[in-house]
Short mmCIF file of C-alpha atoms in Angstrom, two decimals:
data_model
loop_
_atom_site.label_atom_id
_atom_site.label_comp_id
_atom_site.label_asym_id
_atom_site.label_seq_id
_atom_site.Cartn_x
_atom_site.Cartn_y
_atom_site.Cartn_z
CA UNK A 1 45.77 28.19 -1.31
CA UNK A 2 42.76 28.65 -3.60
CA UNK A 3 43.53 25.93 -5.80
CA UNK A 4 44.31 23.74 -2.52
CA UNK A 5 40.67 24.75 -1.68
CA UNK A 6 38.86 23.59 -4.94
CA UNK A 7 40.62 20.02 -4.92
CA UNK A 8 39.41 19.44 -1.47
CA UNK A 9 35.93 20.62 -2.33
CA UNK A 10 35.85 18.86 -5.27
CA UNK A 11 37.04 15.97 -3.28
CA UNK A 12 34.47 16.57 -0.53
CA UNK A 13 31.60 16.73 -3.47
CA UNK A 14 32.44 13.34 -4.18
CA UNK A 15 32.22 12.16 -0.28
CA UNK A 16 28.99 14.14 -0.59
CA UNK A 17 27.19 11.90 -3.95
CA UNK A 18 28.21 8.57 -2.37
CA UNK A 19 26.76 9.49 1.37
CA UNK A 20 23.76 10.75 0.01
CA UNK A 21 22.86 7.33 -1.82
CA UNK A 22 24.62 5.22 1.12
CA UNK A 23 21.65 7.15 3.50
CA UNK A 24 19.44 7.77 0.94
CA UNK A 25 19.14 3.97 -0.26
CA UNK A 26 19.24 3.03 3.48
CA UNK A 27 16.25 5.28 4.99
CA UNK A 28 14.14 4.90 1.91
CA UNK A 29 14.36 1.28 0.69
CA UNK A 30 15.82 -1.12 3.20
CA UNK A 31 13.86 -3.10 6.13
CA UNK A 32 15.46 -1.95 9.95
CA UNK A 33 18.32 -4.28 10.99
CA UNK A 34 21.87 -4.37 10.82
CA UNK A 35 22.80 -4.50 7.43
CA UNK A 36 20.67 -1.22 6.96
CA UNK A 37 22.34 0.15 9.98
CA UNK A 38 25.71 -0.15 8.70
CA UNK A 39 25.13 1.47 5.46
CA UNK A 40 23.69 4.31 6.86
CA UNK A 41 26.80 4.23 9.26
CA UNK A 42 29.27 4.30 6.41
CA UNK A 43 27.48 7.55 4.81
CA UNK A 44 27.48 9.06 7.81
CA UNK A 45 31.05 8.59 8.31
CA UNK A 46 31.21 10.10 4.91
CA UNK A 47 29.20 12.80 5.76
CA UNK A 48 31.39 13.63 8.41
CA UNK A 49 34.81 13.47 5.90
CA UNK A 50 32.67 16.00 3.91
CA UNK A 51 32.07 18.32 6.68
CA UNK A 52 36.11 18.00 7.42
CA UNK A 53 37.34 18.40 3.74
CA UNK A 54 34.55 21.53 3.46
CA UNK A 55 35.81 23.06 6.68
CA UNK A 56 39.29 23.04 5.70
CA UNK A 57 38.79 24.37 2.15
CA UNK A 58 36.62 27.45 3.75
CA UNK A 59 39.44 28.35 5.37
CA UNK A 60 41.78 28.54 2.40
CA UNK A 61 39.76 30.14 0.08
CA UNK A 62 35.78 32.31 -0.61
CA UNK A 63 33.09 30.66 0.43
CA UNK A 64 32.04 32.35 -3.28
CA UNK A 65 33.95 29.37 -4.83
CA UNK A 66 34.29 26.65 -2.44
CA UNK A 67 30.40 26.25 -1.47
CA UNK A 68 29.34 26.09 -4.86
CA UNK A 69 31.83 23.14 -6.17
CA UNK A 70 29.29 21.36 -4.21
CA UNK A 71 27.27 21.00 -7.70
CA UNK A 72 29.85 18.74 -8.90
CA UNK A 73 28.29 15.76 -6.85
CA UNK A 74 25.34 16.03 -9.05
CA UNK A 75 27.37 14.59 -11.67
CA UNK A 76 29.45 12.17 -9.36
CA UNK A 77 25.74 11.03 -7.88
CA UNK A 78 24.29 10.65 -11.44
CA UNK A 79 27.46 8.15 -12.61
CA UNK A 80 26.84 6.27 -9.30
CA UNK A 81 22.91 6.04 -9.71
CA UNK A 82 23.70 4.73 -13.07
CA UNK A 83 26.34 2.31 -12.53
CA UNK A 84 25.03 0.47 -9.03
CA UNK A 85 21.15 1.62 -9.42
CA UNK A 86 20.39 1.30 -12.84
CA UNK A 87 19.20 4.60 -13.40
CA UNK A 88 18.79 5.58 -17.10
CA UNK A 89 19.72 9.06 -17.95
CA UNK A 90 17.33 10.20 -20.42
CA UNK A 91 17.13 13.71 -21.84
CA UNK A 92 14.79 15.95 -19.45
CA UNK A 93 16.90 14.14 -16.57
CA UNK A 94 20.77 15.59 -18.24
CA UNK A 95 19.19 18.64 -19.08
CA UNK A 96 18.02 19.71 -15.26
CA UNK A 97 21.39 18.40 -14.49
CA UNK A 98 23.10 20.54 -17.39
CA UNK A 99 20.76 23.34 -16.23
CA UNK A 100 21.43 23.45 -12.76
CA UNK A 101 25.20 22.87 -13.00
CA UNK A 102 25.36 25.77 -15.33
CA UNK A 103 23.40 28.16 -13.61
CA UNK A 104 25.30 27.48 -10.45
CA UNK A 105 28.72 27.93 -11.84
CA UNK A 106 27.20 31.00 -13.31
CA UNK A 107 26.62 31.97 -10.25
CA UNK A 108 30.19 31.62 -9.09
CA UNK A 109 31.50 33.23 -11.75
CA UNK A 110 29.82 36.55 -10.65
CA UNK A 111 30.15 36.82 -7.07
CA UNK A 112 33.76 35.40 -7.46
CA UNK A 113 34.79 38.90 -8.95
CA UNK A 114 33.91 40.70 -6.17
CA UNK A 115 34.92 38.77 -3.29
CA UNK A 116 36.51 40.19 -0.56
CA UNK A 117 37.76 39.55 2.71
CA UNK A 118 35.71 39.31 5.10
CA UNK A 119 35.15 42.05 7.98
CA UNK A 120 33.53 40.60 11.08
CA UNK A 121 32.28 42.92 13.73
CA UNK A 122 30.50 41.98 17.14
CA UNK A 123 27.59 43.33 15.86
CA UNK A 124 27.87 40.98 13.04
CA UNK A 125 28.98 38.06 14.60
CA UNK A 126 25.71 38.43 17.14
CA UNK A 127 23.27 38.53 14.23
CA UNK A 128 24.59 35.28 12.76
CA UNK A 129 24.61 34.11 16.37
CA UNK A 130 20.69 35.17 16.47
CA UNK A 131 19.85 33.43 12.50
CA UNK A 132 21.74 30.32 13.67
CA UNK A 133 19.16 29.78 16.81
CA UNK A 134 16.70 30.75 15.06
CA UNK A 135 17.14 28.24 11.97
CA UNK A 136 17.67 25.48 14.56
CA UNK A 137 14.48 26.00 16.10
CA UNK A 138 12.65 26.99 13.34
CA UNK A 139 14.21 23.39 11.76
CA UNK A 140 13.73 21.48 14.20
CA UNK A 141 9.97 22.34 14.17
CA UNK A 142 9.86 21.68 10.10
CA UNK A 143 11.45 18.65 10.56
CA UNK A 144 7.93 17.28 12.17
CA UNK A 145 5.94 19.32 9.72
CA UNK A 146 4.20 17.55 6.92
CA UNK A 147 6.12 19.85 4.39
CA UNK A 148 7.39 17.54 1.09
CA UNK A 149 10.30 16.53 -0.45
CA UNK A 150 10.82 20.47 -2.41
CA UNK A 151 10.14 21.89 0.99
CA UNK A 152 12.32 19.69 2.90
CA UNK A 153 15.27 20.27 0.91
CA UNK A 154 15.01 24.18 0.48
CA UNK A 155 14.38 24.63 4.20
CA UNK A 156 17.97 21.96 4.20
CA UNK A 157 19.91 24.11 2.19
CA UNK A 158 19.05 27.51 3.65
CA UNK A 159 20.29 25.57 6.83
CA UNK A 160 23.21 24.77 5.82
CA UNK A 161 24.35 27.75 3.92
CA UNK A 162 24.20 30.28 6.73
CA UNK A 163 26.24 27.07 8.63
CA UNK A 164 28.64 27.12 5.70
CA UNK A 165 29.34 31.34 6.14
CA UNK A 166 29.83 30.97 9.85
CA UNK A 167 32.36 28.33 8.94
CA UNK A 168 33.89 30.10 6.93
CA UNK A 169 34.21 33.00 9.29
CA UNK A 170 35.15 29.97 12.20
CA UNK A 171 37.99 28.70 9.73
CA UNK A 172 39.28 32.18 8.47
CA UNK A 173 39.75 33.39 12.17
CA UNK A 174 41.77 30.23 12.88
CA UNK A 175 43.75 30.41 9.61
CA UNK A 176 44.58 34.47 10.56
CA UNK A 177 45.28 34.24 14.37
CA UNK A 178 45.06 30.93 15.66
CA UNK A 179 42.58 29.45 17.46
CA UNK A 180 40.68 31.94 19.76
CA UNK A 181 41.07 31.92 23.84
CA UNK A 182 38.41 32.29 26.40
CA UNK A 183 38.86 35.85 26.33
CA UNK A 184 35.40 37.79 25.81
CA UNK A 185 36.14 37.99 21.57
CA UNK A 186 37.25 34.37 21.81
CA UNK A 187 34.10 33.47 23.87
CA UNK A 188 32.36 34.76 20.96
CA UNK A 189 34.07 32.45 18.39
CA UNK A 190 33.10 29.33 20.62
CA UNK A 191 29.53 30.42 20.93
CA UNK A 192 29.17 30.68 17.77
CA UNK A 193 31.19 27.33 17.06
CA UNK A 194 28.61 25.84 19.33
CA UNK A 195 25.53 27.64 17.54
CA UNK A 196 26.87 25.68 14.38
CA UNK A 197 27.24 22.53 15.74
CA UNK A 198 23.23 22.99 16.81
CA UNK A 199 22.28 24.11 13.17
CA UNK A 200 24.22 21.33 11.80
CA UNK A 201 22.20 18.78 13.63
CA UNK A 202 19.09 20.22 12.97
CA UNK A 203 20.00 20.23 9.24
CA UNK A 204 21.35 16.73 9.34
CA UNK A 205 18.23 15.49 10.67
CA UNK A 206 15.87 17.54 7.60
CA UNK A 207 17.84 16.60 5.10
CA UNK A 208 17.03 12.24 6.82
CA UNK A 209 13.24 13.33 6.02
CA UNK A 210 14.28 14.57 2.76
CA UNK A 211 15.99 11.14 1.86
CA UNK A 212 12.82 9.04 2.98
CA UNK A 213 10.74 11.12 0.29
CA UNK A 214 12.77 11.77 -2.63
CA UNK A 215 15.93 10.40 -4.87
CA UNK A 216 19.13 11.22 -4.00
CA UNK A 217 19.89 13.62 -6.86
CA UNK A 218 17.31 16.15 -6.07
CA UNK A 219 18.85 16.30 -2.54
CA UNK A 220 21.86 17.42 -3.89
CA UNK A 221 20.52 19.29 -6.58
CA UNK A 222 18.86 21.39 -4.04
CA UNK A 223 21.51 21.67 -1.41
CA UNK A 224 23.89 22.68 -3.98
CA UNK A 225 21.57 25.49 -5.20
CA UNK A 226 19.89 26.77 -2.10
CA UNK A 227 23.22 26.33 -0.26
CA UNK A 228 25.89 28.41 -1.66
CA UNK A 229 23.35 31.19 -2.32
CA UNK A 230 22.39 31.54 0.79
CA UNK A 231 26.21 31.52 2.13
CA UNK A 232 26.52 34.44 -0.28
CA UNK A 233 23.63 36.47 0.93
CA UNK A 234 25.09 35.76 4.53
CA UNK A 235 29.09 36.86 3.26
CA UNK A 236 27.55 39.90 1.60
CA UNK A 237 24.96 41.01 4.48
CA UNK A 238 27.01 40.07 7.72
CA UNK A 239 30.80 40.31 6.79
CA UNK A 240 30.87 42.72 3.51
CA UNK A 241 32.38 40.13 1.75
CA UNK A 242 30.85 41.20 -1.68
CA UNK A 243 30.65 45.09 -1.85
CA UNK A 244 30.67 46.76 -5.32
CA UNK A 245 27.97 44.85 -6.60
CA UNK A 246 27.12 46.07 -9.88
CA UNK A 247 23.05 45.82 -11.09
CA UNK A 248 24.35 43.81 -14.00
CA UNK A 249 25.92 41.21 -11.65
CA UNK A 250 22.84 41.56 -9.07
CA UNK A 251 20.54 40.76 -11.98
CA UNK A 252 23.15 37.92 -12.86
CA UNK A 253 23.15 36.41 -9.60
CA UNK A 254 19.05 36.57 -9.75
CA UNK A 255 19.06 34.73 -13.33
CA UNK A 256 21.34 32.31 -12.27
CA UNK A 257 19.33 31.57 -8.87
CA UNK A 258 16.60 31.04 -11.24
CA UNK A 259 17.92 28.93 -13.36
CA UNK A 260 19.25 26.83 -10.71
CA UNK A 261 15.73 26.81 -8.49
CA UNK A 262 14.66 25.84 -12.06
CA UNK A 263 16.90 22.72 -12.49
CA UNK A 264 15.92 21.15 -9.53
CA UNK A 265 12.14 21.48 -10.38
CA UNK A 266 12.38 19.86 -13.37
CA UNK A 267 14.69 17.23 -11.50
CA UNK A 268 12.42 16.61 -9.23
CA UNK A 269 9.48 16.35 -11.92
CA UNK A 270 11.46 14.31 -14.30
CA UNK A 271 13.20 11.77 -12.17
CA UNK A 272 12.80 7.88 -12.81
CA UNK A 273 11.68 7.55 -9.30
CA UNK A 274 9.10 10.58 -8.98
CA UNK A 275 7.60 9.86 -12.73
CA UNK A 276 7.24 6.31 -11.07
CA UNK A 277 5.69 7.70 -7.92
CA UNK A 278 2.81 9.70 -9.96
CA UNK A 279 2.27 6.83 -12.71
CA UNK A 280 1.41 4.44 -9.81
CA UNK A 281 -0.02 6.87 -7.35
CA UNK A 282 -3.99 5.40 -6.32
CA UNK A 283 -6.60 7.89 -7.77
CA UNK A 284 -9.20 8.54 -4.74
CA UNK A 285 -12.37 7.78 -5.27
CA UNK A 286 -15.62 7.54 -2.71
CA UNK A 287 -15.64 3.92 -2.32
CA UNK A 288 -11.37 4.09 -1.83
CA UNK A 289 -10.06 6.99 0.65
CA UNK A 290 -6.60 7.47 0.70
CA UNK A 291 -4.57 6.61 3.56
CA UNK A 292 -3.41 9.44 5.62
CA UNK A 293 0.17 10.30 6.26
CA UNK A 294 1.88 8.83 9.54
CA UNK A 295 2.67 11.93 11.54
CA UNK A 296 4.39 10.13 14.30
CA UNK A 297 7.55 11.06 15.76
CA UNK A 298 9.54 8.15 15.02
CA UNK A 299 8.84 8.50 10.99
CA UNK A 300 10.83 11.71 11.37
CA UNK A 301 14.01 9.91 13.33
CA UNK A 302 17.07 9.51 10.68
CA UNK A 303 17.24 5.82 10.54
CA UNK A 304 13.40 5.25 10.70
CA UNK A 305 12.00 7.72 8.40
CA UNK A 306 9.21 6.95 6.61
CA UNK A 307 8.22 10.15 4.71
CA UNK A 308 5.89 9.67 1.65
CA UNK A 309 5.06 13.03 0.12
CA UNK A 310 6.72 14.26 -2.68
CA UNK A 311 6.17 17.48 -4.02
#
């Protein structure tokens, strides 16, 4: 079952690289009309494969290994970039890749030896209930912030890693007894199945405003990092799904999160696209103001997003 698990999520990090640039390319660089419309159609359909294939292999195997395959797409996305975008992959930009790939499997590596199965109790189950509002309106209210591109995607992947445990508790409950009644313990599993489906949206619609104002491979870079992390912390806090800990392996985990929050900085300072942005960025002076940020509501909408900061 595990190794079922890590083909589909390796399978679902590849849906994830070429949805990212299909949305990515269409938010940030193409004029509204059709053609732009149906690209960001097709990565959304991909999107939703990745959802499908991720779902699927949380239920066969730890969210301790599944979540973090996710990294892989930073390759897949880098191969893609290069090949259809013409991206040139120069040193500092495959060593924050190399950096952030290793640190994450690092990270796997760890927690993988002392996964366990997970114990879910109401009072658990309520708590995630309670983080999963709260993210989506605490989202939802980012989303129209005028946070940048870093910001964006951190706030994204913390998002969609508490999504990703209550998944995997959703899938796990299915895989063990079948999918729940409307008894009042089934009741629960559908409330929280709906409470996901809420956070989801909310994190689908950051991570549009995270597209408009950055390339695609610090998206991922993030998500991948921030992500799987934070579906650990969840596992480990809510369902005692990594107990035993050692302070060795909690001071592993903490290098590795380090070294992956330090990948995607130097991604995001080292990309083509961002080295472009500052090297042809206007210098304000008192005869030339800068122009301030749109704050509208429609900048923020997924297909018209029009995001410009990038920190």
């Amino acid at each position: 079952m595990i190794i079922t698990a890590v083909i589909l999520a390796v399978a679902a990090a590849f849906c994830l690289a070429l949805g990212t640039h299909f949305q990515q390319y269409a938010v940030a660089t193409m004029s509204p009309g059709v053609r732009r419309r149906t690209i960001w159609l097709t990565g959304l359909g991909l999107m939703g494969l990745v959802t499908v294939l991720n779902v699927v292999a949380l239920g066969l195997g730890p969210v301790a290994i599944v979540q973090p395959i996710g990294a892989i797409s930073l390759v897949f996305a880098a191969l893609i970039s290069r090949r259809f975008f013409g991206l040139r992959l120069g040193a500092p930009l495959l060593i924050s890749i190399g950096l952030t790939l290793f640190s994450i499997f690092a990270f796997v590596a760890t927690s993988a030896r002392f996964s366990h199965d997970l114990v879910a109790t109401s009072e658990s189950i309520t708590w995630l209930l309670a983080v999963l509002v709260a993210l989506a309106v605490f989202g939802t209210l980012f989303a129209f912030s005028r946070a940048g591109h870093i910001r964006r995607i951190i706030m994204t992947g913390i998002v969609f890693g508490t999504v990703a445990a209550a998944t995997h508790y959703l899938a796990r409950t299915v895989v063990a007894d079948g999918l729940p009644g409307f008894d009042p313990v089934g009741a629960q599993w559908w409330t929280v199945l709906a409470a996901v489906a809420l956070a989801s949206a909310v994190g689908f619609w950051l991570v549009q405003t995270a597209y408009a104002c950055g390339p695609a491979e610090t998206v991922l870079a993030g998500l991948t990092v921030v992500d799987p992390i934070v579906a650990v912390i969840i596992g480990a806090a809510f369902f005692g799904e990594y107990t035993g800990l050692t302070p060795a392996a909690i001071g592993m985990l903490l290098l590795a999160g380090a070294g992956g929050i330090g990948g995607v900085w130097m991604l995001s300072r080292f990309h083509p696209r961002a080295l472009e942005a500052r090297t042809t960025r206007p210098t304000p002076t008192s005869a030339t103001r800068p122009t301030p940020p749109r704050t509208d509501r429609a900048d923020l909408t997924p297909i018209t997003a029009a995001t410009t900061e990038t920190n």
